[in-house]
GROMACS .gro file of C-alpha atoms in nm:
model
  297
    1MET     CA    1  -0.016   0.013  -0.018
    2ARG     CA    2   0.107   0.356  -0.039
    3ILE     CA    3   0.110   0.497   0.324
    4GLY     CA    4   0.168   0.828   0.476
    5PHE     CA    5   0.324   0.802   0.803
    6ILE     CA    6   0.334   1.113   1.044
    7GLY     CA    7   0.528   1.079   1.381
    8LEU     CA    8   0.863   0.903   1.380
    9GLY     CA    9   0.933   0.900   1.760
   10ASN     CA   10   1.013   0.596   1.986
   11MET     CA   11   0.697   0.413   1.869
   12GLY     CA   12   0.656   0.548   1.528
   13GLY     CA   13   0.981   0.528   1.396
   14PRO     CA   14   1.006   0.138   1.434
   15MET     CA   15   0.650   0.099   1.340
   16ALA     CA   16   0.732   0.286   1.002
   17LEU     CA   17   1.031   0.083   0.943
   18ASN     CA   18   0.852  -0.241   0.951
   19LEU     CA   19   0.590  -0.125   0.728
   20LEU     CA   20   0.873  -0.055   0.492
   21LYS     CA   21   1.022  -0.393   0.552
   22ALA     CA   22   0.686  -0.558   0.463
   23GLY     CA   23   0.686  -0.385   0.117
   24HIS     CA   24   0.472  -0.082   0.160
   25THR     CA   25   0.567   0.247  -0.001
   26LEU     CA   26   0.591   0.525   0.253
   27ALA     CA   27   0.582   0.913   0.256
   28VAL     CA   28   0.711   1.014   0.613
   29HIS     CA   29   0.688   1.335   0.819
   30ASP     CA   30   0.781   1.447   1.151
   31ILE     CA   31   0.868   1.774   1.314
   32GLU     CA   32   1.245   1.668   1.333
   33ARG     CA   33   1.347   1.548   0.992
   34ASP     CA   34   1.664   1.367   1.136
   35ARG     CA   35   1.427   1.101   1.271
   36ALA     CA   36   1.355   0.992   0.924
   37ARG     CA   37   1.718   0.915   0.821
   38ALA     CA   38   1.676   0.538   0.848
   39HIS     CA   39   1.340   0.561   0.664
   40LEU     CA   40   1.470   0.776   0.384
   41GLU     CA   41   1.772   0.526   0.353
   42GLY     CA   42   1.515   0.259   0.320
   43GLY     CA   43   1.343   0.407   0.037
   44ALA     CA   44   1.062   0.632   0.193
   45ARG     CA   45   0.999   0.969   0.042
   46TRP     CA   46   1.011   1.271   0.286
   47ALA     CA   47   0.686   1.470   0.294
   48ALA     CA   48   0.690   1.835   0.367
   49SER     CA   49   0.380   1.840   0.584
   50PRO     CA   50   0.090   1.618   0.704
   51ALA     CA   51  -0.098   1.722   0.399
   52ASP     CA   52   0.183   1.628   0.151
   53ALA     CA   53   0.203   1.280   0.339
   54ALA     CA   54  -0.172   1.240   0.277
   55GLY     CA   55  -0.184   1.348  -0.061
   56SER     CA   56  -0.072   1.060  -0.264
   57SER     CA   57  -0.140   0.773   0.012
   58GLU     CA   58  -0.390   0.502   0.035
   59LEU     CA   59  -0.363   0.504   0.397
   60VAL     CA   60  -0.230   0.771   0.648
   61PHE     CA   61  -0.114   0.670   0.997
   62THR     CA   62  -0.032   0.902   1.298
   63SER     CA   63   0.161   0.817   1.591
   64LEU     CA   64   0.178   1.124   1.796
   65PRO     CA   65   0.211   1.218   2.184
   66GLY     CA   66  -0.147   1.286   2.261
   67PRO     CA   67  -0.478   1.433   2.154
   68LYS     CA   68  -0.355   1.807   2.090
   69GLU     CA   69  -0.104   1.696   1.856
   70VAL     CA   70  -0.333   1.455   1.657
   71GLU     CA   71  -0.605   1.710   1.621
   72ALA     CA   72  -0.352   1.976   1.494
   73VAL     CA   73  -0.198   1.723   1.250
   74ALA     CA   74  -0.520   1.582   1.118
   75LEU     CA   75  -0.746   1.918   1.113
   76GLY     CA   76  -0.461   2.211   1.107
   77ALA     CA   77  -0.387   2.441   0.823
   78ASP     CA   78  -0.150   2.204   0.656
   79GLY     CA   79  -0.303   1.889   0.813
   80ILE     CA   80  -0.405   1.562   0.671
   81LEU     CA   81  -0.779   1.659   0.593
   82GLN     CA   82  -0.655   1.939   0.351
   83ARG     CA   83  -0.528   1.690   0.089
   84ILE     CA   84  -0.672   1.334   0.173
   85ASP     CA   85  -0.866   1.167  -0.095
   86ALA     CA   86  -1.217   1.009  -0.019
   87THR     CA   87  -1.067   0.665  -0.118
   88CYS     CA   88  -0.778   0.705   0.144
   89ILE     CA   89  -0.830   0.576   0.514
   90TYR     CA   90  -0.707   0.756   0.809
   91ALA     CA   91  -0.565   0.562   1.110
   92ASP     CA   92  -0.454   0.702   1.436
   93LEU     CA   93  -0.206   0.503   1.637
   94SER     CA   94  -0.166   0.735   1.931
   95THR     CA   95  -0.306   0.682   2.281
   96ASN     CA   96  -0.602   0.933   2.245
   97SER     CA   97  -0.919   1.071   2.391
   98PRO     CA   98  -1.214   0.889   2.255
   99THR     CA   99  -1.411   1.223   2.262
  100VAL     CA  100  -1.143   1.390   2.034
  101ILE     CA  101  -1.123   1.075   1.802
  102ARG     CA  102  -1.492   1.103   1.761
  103ARG     CA  103  -1.480   1.468   1.682
  104ILE     CA  104  -1.209   1.430   1.437
  105HIS     CA  105  -1.376   1.135   1.283
  106ALA     CA  106  -1.682   1.365   1.222
  107SER     CA  107  -1.480   1.619   1.032
  108PHE     CA  108  -1.326   1.343   0.821
  109ALA     CA  109  -1.682   1.183   0.747
  110ARG     CA  110  -1.804   1.493   0.622
  111LYS     CA  111  -1.534   1.471   0.341
  112GLY     CA  112  -1.648   1.101   0.280
  113VAL     CA  113  -1.315   0.981   0.436
  114ALA     CA  114  -1.291   0.671   0.677
  115MET     CA  115  -1.107   0.719   0.993
  116LEU     CA  116  -1.005   0.441   1.251
  117ASP     CA  117  -0.847   0.477   1.605
  118ALA     CA  118  -0.598   0.194   1.642
  119PRO     CA  119  -0.391   0.282   1.946
  120VAL     CA  120  -0.127   0.013   1.999
  121SER     CA  121   0.026  -0.148   2.314
  122GLY     CA  122   0.376  -0.346   2.371
  123GLY     CA  123   0.617  -0.059   2.415
  124ILE     CA  124   0.916   0.024   2.214
  125ALA     CA  125   1.036  -0.335   2.221
  126GLY     CA  126   0.719  -0.456   2.075
  127ALA     CA  127   0.722  -0.159   1.816
  128ARG     CA  128   1.076  -0.289   1.694
  129ALA     CA  129   0.982  -0.644   1.707
  130ALA     CA  130   0.638  -0.597   1.523
  131THR     CA  131   0.480  -0.779   1.816
  132LEU     CA  132   0.229  -0.486   1.915
  133SER     CA  133  -0.135  -0.530   2.032
  134VAL     CA  134  -0.342  -0.306   1.799
  135MET     CA  135  -0.695  -0.221   1.928
  136VAL     CA  136  -0.906  -0.084   1.636
  137GLY     CA  137  -1.222   0.130   1.645
  138GLY     CA  138  -1.440   0.246   1.346
  139ASP     CA  139  -1.593   0.116   1.038
  140GLU     CA  140  -1.514  -0.259   1.010
  141SER     CA  141  -1.483  -0.263   0.625
  142ALA     CA  142  -1.224   0.001   0.644
  143TYR     CA  143  -1.031  -0.207   0.924
  144ARG     CA  144  -1.044  -0.510   0.713
  145ARG     CA  145  -0.889  -0.319   0.418
  146ILE     CA  146  -0.586  -0.196   0.620
  147LYS     CA  147  -0.534  -0.513   0.823
  148PRO     CA  148  -0.257  -0.618   0.603
  149ALA     CA  149  -0.053  -0.294   0.704
  150LEU     CA  150  -0.178  -0.343   1.079
  151ASP     CA  151  -0.029  -0.694   1.062
  152ALA     CA  152   0.310  -0.556   0.984
  153ILE     CA  153   0.327  -0.358   1.304
  154GLY     CA  154   0.160  -0.618   1.545
  155ASP     CA  155   0.072  -0.966   1.578
  156LYS     CA  156  -0.214  -0.911   1.798
  157VAL     CA  157  -0.447  -0.707   1.592
  158ALA     CA  158  -0.817  -0.686   1.706
  159TYR     CA  159  -1.133  -0.503   1.601
  160ILE     CA  160  -1.289  -0.351   1.908
  161GLY     CA  161  -1.597  -0.185   1.772
  162ALA     CA  162  -1.731   0.162   1.677
  163ILE     CA  163  -1.500   0.452   1.630
  164GLY     CA  164  -1.347   0.551   1.958
  165SER     CA  165  -1.373   0.170   2.106
  166GLY     CA  166  -0.999   0.129   2.041
  167SER     CA  167  -0.913   0.427   2.236
  168VAL     CA  168  -1.139   0.313   2.527
  169ALA     CA  169  -0.982  -0.021   2.523
  170LYS     CA  170  -0.637   0.126   2.531
  171LEU     CA  171  -0.723   0.346   2.845
  172VAL     CA  172  -0.872   0.059   3.020
  173HIS     CA  173  -0.551  -0.131   2.955
  174ASN     CA  174  -0.321   0.148   3.066
  175MET     CA  175  -0.544   0.237   3.379
  176ILE     CA  176  -0.491  -0.119   3.498
  177VAL     CA  177  -0.127  -0.105   3.428
  178PHE     CA  178  -0.044   0.210   3.627
  179GLY     CA  179  -0.276   0.126   3.903
  180SER     CA  180  -0.113  -0.200   3.940
  181VAL     CA  181   0.212  -0.036   3.959
  182GLN     CA  182   0.118   0.160   4.240
  183LEU     CA  183  -0.017  -0.135   4.434
  184LEU     CA  184   0.270  -0.346   4.363
  185ALA     CA  185   0.485  -0.045   4.501
  186GLU     CA  186   0.261  -0.072   4.823
  187ALA     CA  187   0.282  -0.452   4.851
  188PHE     CA  188   0.670  -0.464   4.790
  189THR     CA  189   0.767  -0.184   5.019
  190MET     CA  190   0.580  -0.347   5.278
  191GLY     CA  191   0.731  -0.688   5.222
  192VAL     CA  192   1.086  -0.573   5.188
  193LYS     CA  193   1.058  -0.361   5.501
  194ALA     CA  194   0.912  -0.656   5.695
  195GLY     CA  195   1.241  -0.846   5.611
  196VAL     CA  196   1.178  -1.049   5.296
  197PRO     CA  197   1.428  -0.988   4.989
  198ALA     CA  198   1.278  -0.829   4.686
  199GLU     CA  199   1.380  -1.111   4.446
  200THR     CA  200   1.234  -1.373   4.685
  201LEU     CA  201   0.907  -1.170   4.680
  202VAL     CA  202   0.882  -1.126   4.323
  203SER     CA  203   0.938  -1.514   4.276
  204ALA     CA  204   0.671  -1.569   4.535
  205VAL     CA  205   0.398  -1.349   4.357
  206GLU     CA  206   0.512  -1.508   4.008
  207ASN     CA  207   0.425  -1.857   4.153
  208GLY     CA  208   0.095  -1.758   4.322
  209ALA     CA  209  -0.242  -1.705   4.182
  210TYR     CA  210  -0.191  -1.336   4.089
  211GLY     CA  211   0.125  -1.428   3.895
  212GLN     CA  212  -0.052  -1.694   3.704
  213GLY     CA  213  -0.310  -1.457   3.571
  214ALA     CA  214  -0.592  -1.574   3.805
  215MET     CA  215  -0.734  -1.210   3.808
  216LEU     CA  216  -0.826  -1.201   3.429
  217ARG     CA  217  -0.870  -1.557   3.371
  218GLY     CA  218  -1.049  -1.658   3.676
  219VAL     CA  219  -1.198  -1.355   3.842
  220MET     CA  220  -1.309  -1.165   3.544
  221ARG     CA  221  -1.402  -1.431   3.301
  222LYS     CA  222  -1.519  -1.685   3.540
  223MET     CA  223  -1.690  -1.488   3.808
  224VAL     CA  224  -1.754  -1.117   3.693
  225LEU     CA  225  -1.850  -1.167   3.347
  226ARG     CA  226  -2.072  -1.464   3.435
  227ASP     CA  227  -2.235  -1.304   3.759
  228ASN     CA  228  -2.106  -1.605   3.926
  229PHE     CA  229  -2.035  -1.491   4.283
  230ASP     CA  230  -2.225  -1.764   4.433
  231ARG     CA  231  -1.956  -2.013   4.292
  232VAL     CA  232  -1.700  -1.965   4.591
  233ALA     CA  233  -1.344  -1.998   4.521
  234PHE     CA  234  -1.238  -1.774   4.827
  235THR     CA  235  -1.506  -1.600   5.058
  236LEU     CA  236  -1.499  -1.239   5.075
  237ARG     CA  237  -1.481  -1.273   5.457
  238LEU     CA  238  -1.158  -1.464   5.424
  239ALA     CA  239  -1.033  -1.187   5.164
  240ARG     CA  240  -1.100  -0.929   5.418
  241LYS     CA  241  -0.915  -1.113   5.685
  242ASP     CA  242  -0.605  -1.132   5.462
  243LEU     CA  243  -0.599  -0.798   5.355
  244GLY     CA  244  -0.651  -0.673   5.694
  245LEU     CA  245  -0.338  -0.867   5.807
  246ALA     CA  246  -0.150  -0.690   5.539
  247THR     CA  247  -0.257  -0.345   5.649
  248GLU     CA  248  -0.221  -0.425   6.005
  249LEU     CA  249   0.165  -0.532   5.923
  250ALA     CA  250   0.190  -0.208   5.723
  251ARG     CA  251   0.094   0.000   6.022
  252GLU     CA  252   0.320  -0.187   6.274
  253ILE     CA  253   0.633  -0.125   6.051
  254ASP     CA  254   0.510   0.245   5.919
  255VAL     CA  255   0.462   0.165   5.548
  256PRO     CA  256   0.192   0.389   5.393
  257MET     CA  257  -0.078   0.185   5.203
  258PRO     CA  258  -0.328   0.404   5.068
  259LEU     CA  259  -0.473   0.197   4.791
  260ALA     CA  260  -0.472  -0.120   5.000
  261ASN     CA  261  -0.655   0.071   5.283
  262ILE     CA  262  -0.919   0.187   5.032
  263VAL     CA  263  -0.980  -0.167   4.908
  264GLU     CA  264  -1.001  -0.282   5.258
  265GLN     CA  265  -1.281  -0.062   5.327
  266ASP     CA  266  -1.477  -0.174   5.021
  267LEU     CA  267  -1.442  -0.519   5.163
  268VAL     CA  268  -1.590  -0.422   5.490
  269GLU     CA  269  -1.879  -0.234   5.329
  270ALA     CA  270  -1.951  -0.540   5.121
  271ILE     CA  271  -1.955  -0.773   5.425
  272ALA     CA  272  -2.184  -0.505   5.591
  273ARG     CA  273  -2.437  -0.553   5.290
  274GLY     CA  274  -2.436  -0.931   5.364
  275LEU     CA  275  -2.203  -1.049   5.105
  276GLY     CA  276  -1.936  -1.216   5.331
  277ASP     CA  277  -2.014  -1.556   5.228
  278LYS     CA  278  -2.003  -1.510   4.868
  279ASP     CA  279  -1.688  -1.518   4.657
  280SER     CA  280  -1.431  -1.242   4.745
  281SER     CA  281  -1.477  -1.127   4.385
  282VAL     CA  282  -1.841  -0.992   4.478
  283SER     CA  283  -1.672  -0.671   4.599
  284PHE     CA  284  -1.680  -0.578   4.225
  285THR     CA  285  -2.029  -0.506   4.237
  286LEU     CA  286  -1.991  -0.207   4.483
  287GLN     CA  287  -1.800  -0.022   4.193
  288GLU     CA  288  -2.076  -0.149   3.946
  289GLY     CA  289  -2.337   0.024   4.177
  290ARG     CA  290  -2.136   0.347   4.203
  291ALA     CA  291  -2.070   0.386   3.815
  292GLY     CA  292  -2.433   0.259   3.729
  293VAL     CA  293  -2.323  -0.014   3.491
  294LYS     CA  294  -2.287  -0.396   3.519
  295VAL     CA  295  -1.994  -0.563   3.378
  296ARG     CA  296  -2.123  -0.917   3.212
  297SER     CA  297  -2.081  -1.089   2.904
   0.00000   0.00000   0.00000
């Protein structure tokens, strides 16, 4: 395919190189031309602007820092929309706001151009190795048209749903990543301060239920999605006891654990609501009540 690629940073640069390796013809643009050196040596054409990159392309990709940059490149005075043809597809690979994506999509739709949001996950190593996860939202027929190009940058390419759905999925993923890092920080600082070596703790967690993926494969798929809280693997009452022992130890050795304490209070509230003998994952329903939505298949 003839592809315009805008944004050759830590993620975009390797993705564009993989598209070249897969045999696609590229026109590349970045605010720093030096980033395009390897691409130009590999046969890519330098585009003077986002509009120039879009002008002769069947597909345009952007890989940019965030919503502000994407909106400027897509809709600005010398942006993609100024030159893109109605037969071309625009796909944003950035981590973006679903609201901004839908607004940009509406502008492209008025010109008859299909737009997809296709954020990626897997880091710089995944971008270099073409092993990224790609989460695609938008028109499914447009997705199928560009899937061969997406397959050149990732080996886990999935259609998520309507426009903005890819971005929603990426935000869900990243929220879990960063929230988990903070909870890991609380747990491991407590464990190390309580006298257990860090490497030993990591191995213990890797070998336990959490390390074996029980949260997604067990709790989410077997309990939450199926509304299966009466099938008890571990009671809420016991979970509250175990978490209480952890927060008690943290207080004894002066380790702040704000997230763990918030979770413990949710477990206490769930028990107060008469849920103590159900599976520990039933505490999930408290957040569902606050959000006004059920997470079910």
